Amino acid sequence: MINRLPRWIWIGGFILSACAGLTNTIAVLGFSHRAISYVTGTISKTAIDLAHFNFHDALLTFSIVFFFFIGAVISGFIVKNESLCASRSYGIALILESLFLMLSFIGLSHNSFSGEWFAAIACGLQNALVTTYSGSVIRTTHLTGITSDLGASLGNLLAGKTANKKKIAIQSVLFLGFLIGSSLGVLFFDCFHYSAILIPASVVLLSGLTYTTFIKKERTCPHTEIH
């Protein structure tokens, strides 16, 4: 149940959301000013470029969506299940994500679009790590669904209906994490330029190694969830 969320989910969700916000901000402040941690706005930008017959920019913008999708495919291949399940595969996926972020640093340092592509793969991989937990959608690289759910919950409260306070709490943690990470992204980019992306890369790597060490034995539970 969502009311029995383990502590590591709260901490991990906040950390991953912060890292995604930080990474996305660095990309937006970078040479092409493209967001890489979500799809909706990127699709709109692609449509605008197409409408203006700017096919070169449209292709580059849409490539972000494509590589975000590739990251999600990689996540699905490694993790294999939709509901959160204690498995060493999460640690492996996080370690791989950190590798993509490090490759992103190399590309961005040379003002290469490959830097954005690797960052998009990392974000797609992270966002697909946990599809659902106890019926609650958990996303860590964008805030659209979280904001919608928080708004709906507030509307229910205003209408005199009950709302799941734990669900509101975890979504607020994810929202706050992304916001704080984005703010830090501005400060780190000003100080370290593209080297700032090595900060989330290191944090994700440490998280993956810690999680892999914590999960001593591989567990397969495709139809169960942690309670």
CSV table of C-alpha atoms in Angstrom, one decimal:
chain,number,residue,atom,x,y,z
A,1,MET,CA,0.0,0.0,0.0
A,2,ILE,CA,1.1,3.6,-0.6
A,3,ASN,CA,0.6,4.1,3.2
A,4,ARG,CA,3.6,1.7,3.8
A,5,LEU,CA,6.2,3.3,1.6
A,6,PRO,CA,9.7,2.3,2.7
A,7,ARG,CA,12.0,5.1,3.7
A,8,TRP,CA,14.4,4.4,0.9
A,9,ILE,CA,11.7,5.2,-1.6
A,10,TRP,CA,11.2,8.7,-0.1
A,11,ILE,CA,15.0,9.4,0.0
A,12,GLY,CA,15.7,7.8,-3.4
A,13,GLY,CA,12.7,9.6,-5.1
A,14,PHE,CA,13.9,13.0,-3.8
A,15,ILE,CA,17.5,12.3,-4.9
A,16,LEU,CA,16.6,11.1,-8.4
A,17,SER,CA,14.2,14.0,-8.9
A,18,ALA,CA,16.8,16.5,-7.8
A,19,CYS,CA,19.4,14.9,-10.2
A,20,ALA,CA,16.9,15.1,-13.1
A,21,GLY,CA,16.1,18.7,-12.4
A,22,LEU,CA,19.8,19.5,-12.2
A,23,THR,CA,20.5,17.7,-15.5
A,24,ASN,CA,17.6,19.2,-17.3
A,25,THR,CA,18.6,22.8,-16.2
A,26,ILE,CA,22.2,22.2,-17.4
A,27,ALA,CA,20.8,21.2,-20.8
A,28,VAL,CA,18.5,24.1,-21.0
A,29,LEU,CA,21.3,26.5,-20.2
A,30,GLY,CA,23.6,24.8,-22.7
A,31,PHE,CA,24.5,25.6,-26.3
A,32,SER,CA,21.1,24.5,-27.8
A,33,HIS,CA,18.8,25.4,-24.9
A,34,ARG,CA,16.8,22.2,-25.3
A,35,ALA,CA,15.1,20.4,-22.4
A,36,ILE,CA,15.9,16.7,-22.2
A,37,SER,CA,14.0,15.3,-19.2
A,38,TYR,CA,10.5,15.4,-20.6
A,39,VAL,CA,8.7,14.9,-23.9
A,40,THR,CA,5.6,17.2,-24.1
A,41,GLY,CA,7.3,20.5,-24.6
A,42,THR,CA,9.9,18.9,-26.9
A,43,ILE,CA,7.2,17.6,-29.2
A,44,SER,CA,5.6,21.1,-29.3
A,45,LYS,CA,9.0,22.6,-30.3
A,46,THR,CA,9.3,19.9,-33.0
A,47,ALA,CA,5.9,20.8,-34.4
A,48,ILE,CA,6.7,24.5,-34.4
A,49,ASP,CA,10.0,23.8,-36.3
A,50,LEU,CA,8.0,21.7,-38.8
A,51,ALA,CA,5.4,24.3,-39.3
A,52,HIS,CA,8.1,26.8,-40.1
A,53,PHE,CA,9.8,24.3,-42.5
A,54,ASN,CA,12.8,24.3,-40.3
A,55,PHE,CA,13.4,20.6,-40.8
A,56,HIS,CA,17.0,20.5,-39.5
A,57,ASP,CA,16.0,21.9,-36.1
A,58,ALA,CA,12.9,19.7,-36.1
A,59,LEU,CA,15.0,16.6,-36.6
A,60,LEU,CA,17.4,17.6,-33.8
A,61,THR,CA,14.6,18.4,-31.4
A,62,PHE,CA,12.8,15.2,-32.1
A,63,SER,CA,16.0,13.3,-31.6
A,64,ILE,CA,15.7,14.2,-27.9
A,65,VAL,CA,12.4,12.4,-27.8
A,66,PHE,CA,13.8,9.4,-29.6
A,67,PHE,CA,16.7,9.0,-27.3
A,68,PHE,CA,14.5,9.5,-24.2
A,69,PHE,CA,12.4,6.6,-25.6
A,70,ILE,CA,15.6,4.5,-26.0
A,71,GLY,CA,16.4,5.1,-22.4
A,72,ALA,CA,13.0,3.9,-21.4
A,73,VAL,CA,13.5,0.8,-23.5
A,74,ILE,CA,16.8,0.1,-21.8
A,75,SER,CA,15.2,0.5,-18.4
A,76,GLY,CA,12.4,-1.9,-19.4
A,77,PHE,CA,14.9,-4.5,-20.6
A,78,ILE,CA,16.9,-4.3,-17.4
A,79,VAL,CA,14.2,-4.0,-14.8
A,80,LYS,CA,11.5,-6.1,-16.6
A,81,ASN,CA,8.6,-5.3,-14.3
A,82,GLU,CA,6.2,-2.4,-14.0
A,83,SER,CA,5.5,-2.4,-10.2
A,84,LEU,CA,8.3,-1.5,-7.8
A,85,CYS,CA,10.1,-4.7,-6.7
A,86,ALA,CA,13.2,-5.1,-4.6
A,87,SER,CA,15.8,-6.2,-7.3
A,88,ARG,CA,19.5,-5.6,-7.9
A,89,SER,CA,18.5,-4.6,-11.5
A,90,TYR,CA,17.5,-1.1,-10.2
A,91,GLY,CA,21.1,-0.6,-9.0
A,92,ILE,CA,22.5,-1.8,-12.3
A,93,ALA,CA,20.1,0.6,-14.2
A,94,LEU,CA,21.3,3.5,-12.0
A,95,ILE,CA,25.0,2.7,-12.6
A,96,LEU,CA,24.2,2.6,-16.4
A,97,GLU,CA,22.4,5.9,-16.1
A,98,SER,CA,25.5,7.5,-14.5
A,99,LEU,CA,27.6,6.2,-17.4
A,100,PHE,CA,25.3,7.9,-19.9
A,101,LEU,CA,25.5,11.2,-17.9
A,102,MET,CA,29.3,10.9,-18.0
A,103,LEU,CA,29.2,10.4,-21.8
A,104,SER,CA,26.8,13.4,-21.9
A,105,PHE,CA,29.5,15.5,-20.2
A,106,ILE,CA,32.0,14.6,-22.9
A,107,GLY,CA,29.6,15.5,-25.7
A,108,LEU,CA,28.4,18.7,-24.1
A,109,SER,CA,32.0,19.8,-23.5
A,110,HIS,CA,32.5,19.8,-27.2
A,111,ASN,CA,29.1,21.4,-28.0
A,112,SER,CA,28.0,18.2,-29.6
A,113,PHE,CA,24.4,17.1,-29.8
A,114,SER,CA,25.5,13.7,-28.6
A,115,GLY,CA,25.8,15.2,-25.2
A,116,GLU,CA,22.1,16.0,-25.2
A,117,TRP,CA,21.3,12.5,-26.6
A,118,PHE,CA,23.1,10.7,-23.8
A,119,ALA,CA,21.5,13.0,-21.2
A,120,ALA,CA,18.1,12.2,-22.7
A,121,ILE,CA,18.8,8.4,-22.6
A,122,ALA,CA,19.7,8.8,-18.9
A,123,CYS,CA,16.5,10.7,-18.2
A,124,GLY,CA,14.4,8.2,-20.1
A,125,LEU,CA,16.0,5.3,-18.3
A,126,GLN,CA,15.5,6.9,-14.9
A,127,ASN,CA,11.9,8.0,-15.5
A,128,ALA,CA,10.9,4.4,-16.5
A,129,LEU,CA,12.6,2.8,-13.5
A,130,VAL,CA,9.4,2.8,-11.4
A,131,THR,CA,6.2,2.9,-13.4
A,132,THR,CA,3.8,2.3,-10.5
A,133,TYR,CA,3.8,1.7,-6.8
A,134,SER,CA,0.6,0.6,-5.1
A,135,GLY,CA,-1.4,2.2,-7.8
A,136,SER,CA,0.4,5.5,-7.6
A,137,VAL,CA,2.3,6.6,-10.6
A,138,ILE,CA,5.9,7.7,-9.7
A,139,ARG,CA,7.8,9.9,-12.1
A,140,THR,CA,11.1,11.5,-11.3
A,141,THR,CA,12.1,13.5,-14.4
A,142,HIS,CA,9.1,15.8,-15.0
A,143,LEU,CA,6.3,17.4,-13.0
A,144,THR,CA,3.3,17.3,-15.2
A,145,GLY,CA,1.6,14.3,-13.8
A,146,ILE,CA,2.6,15.1,-10.2
A,147,THR,CA,1.2,18.6,-10.5
A,148,SER,CA,-2.0,17.3,-12.0
A,149,ASP,CA,-2.4,14.7,-9.2
A,150,LEU,CA,-1.6,17.3,-6.5
A,151,GLY,CA,-4.2,19.6,-8.0
A,152,ALA,CA,-6.8,16.9,-8.1
A,153,SER,CA,-6.1,16.0,-4.5
A,154,LEU,CA,-6.5,19.6,-3.4
A,155,GLY,CA,-9.7,19.8,-5.4
A,156,ASN,CA,-11.0,16.7,-3.6
A,157,LEU,CA,-10.2,18.2,-0.2
A,158,LEU,CA,-11.9,21.5,-1.1
A,159,ALA,CA,-14.9,19.5,-2.2
A,160,GLY,CA,-15.0,17.8,1.2
A,161,LYS,CA,-13.8,14.4,0.0
A,162,THR,CA,-10.9,12.4,1.4
A,163,ALA,CA,-7.5,12.4,-0.2
A,164,ASN,CA,-4.6,10.1,0.3
A,165,LYS,CA,-2.2,12.1,2.4
A,166,LYS,CA,0.7,9.8,1.9
A,167,LYS,CA,0.3,10.0,-1.9
A,168,ILE,CA,0.2,13.8,-1.6
A,169,ALA,CA,3.3,13.7,0.5
A,170,ILE,CA,5.4,11.5,-1.8
A,171,GLN,CA,4.4,13.6,-4.8
A,172,SER,CA,5.3,16.7,-2.9
A,173,VAL,CA,8.7,15.3,-2.1
A,174,LEU,CA,9.3,14.5,-5.9
A,175,PHE,CA,8.1,18.0,-6.8
A,176,LEU,CA,10.4,19.6,-4.2
A,177,GLY,CA,13.3,17.5,-5.3
A,178,PHE,CA,13.0,18.5,-8.9
A,179,LEU,CA,12.6,22.2,-8.0
A,180,ILE,CA,15.7,22.2,-5.7
A,181,GLY,CA,17.7,20.3,-8.2
A,182,SER,CA,16.8,22.7,-11.0
A,183,SER,CA,17.8,25.6,-8.8
A,184,LEU,CA,21.1,24.0,-7.9
A,185,GLY,CA,21.6,23.4,-11.6
A,186,VAL,CA,21.7,27.1,-12.3
A,187,LEU,CA,24.3,27.7,-9.6
A,188,PHE,CA,26.5,24.7,-10.6
A,189,PHE,CA,26.3,25.6,-14.3
A,190,ASP,CA,27.5,29.2,-13.5
A,191,CYS,CA,30.4,27.8,-11.4
A,192,PHE,CA,31.4,24.7,-13.3
A,193,HIS,CA,29.7,25.0,-16.8
A,194,TYR,CA,29.2,21.5,-18.3
A,195,SER,CA,31.3,19.9,-15.6
A,196,ALA,CA,28.3,20.4,-13.4
A,197,ILE,CA,26.6,17.4,-15.0
A,198,LEU,CA,29.2,15.2,-13.3
A,199,ILE,CA,27.5,16.0,-10.0
A,200,PRO,CA,24.3,14.2,-10.8
A,201,ALA,CA,26.3,11.5,-12.5
A,202,SER,CA,28.3,10.9,-9.3
A,203,VAL,CA,25.2,11.0,-7.1
A,204,VAL,CA,23.4,8.5,-9.3
A,205,LEU,CA,26.4,6.2,-9.5
A,206,LEU,CA,26.7,6.3,-5.7
A,207,SER,CA,23.0,5.5,-5.4
A,208,GLY,CA,23.3,2.6,-7.8
A,209,LEU,CA,26.3,1.1,-6.0
A,210,THR,CA,24.6,1.6,-2.6
A,211,TYR,CA,21.4,0.0,-3.7
A,212,THR,CA,23.2,-2.9,-5.4
A,213,THR,CA,25.2,-3.5,-2.2
A,214,PHE,CA,22.0,-3.3,-0.1
A,215,ILE,CA,20.1,-5.8,-2.2
A,216,LYS,CA,22.3,-8.8,-1.3
A,217,LYS,CA,20.4,-11.3,-3.4
A,218,GLU,CA,18.5,-10.9,-6.7
A,219,ARG,CA,14.8,-11.2,-6.2
A,220,THR,CA,12.3,-11.9,-8.9
A,221,CYS,CA,8.8,-10.7,-8.1
A,222,PRO,CA,7.1,-9.6,-11.3
A,223,HIS,CA,3.6,-9.7,-9.8
A,224,THR,CA,4.3,-8.4,-6.3
A,225,GLU,CA,5.1,-5.0,-4.7
A,226,ILE,CA,7.1,-4.0,-1.7
A,227,HIS,CA,4.9,-3.2,1.3
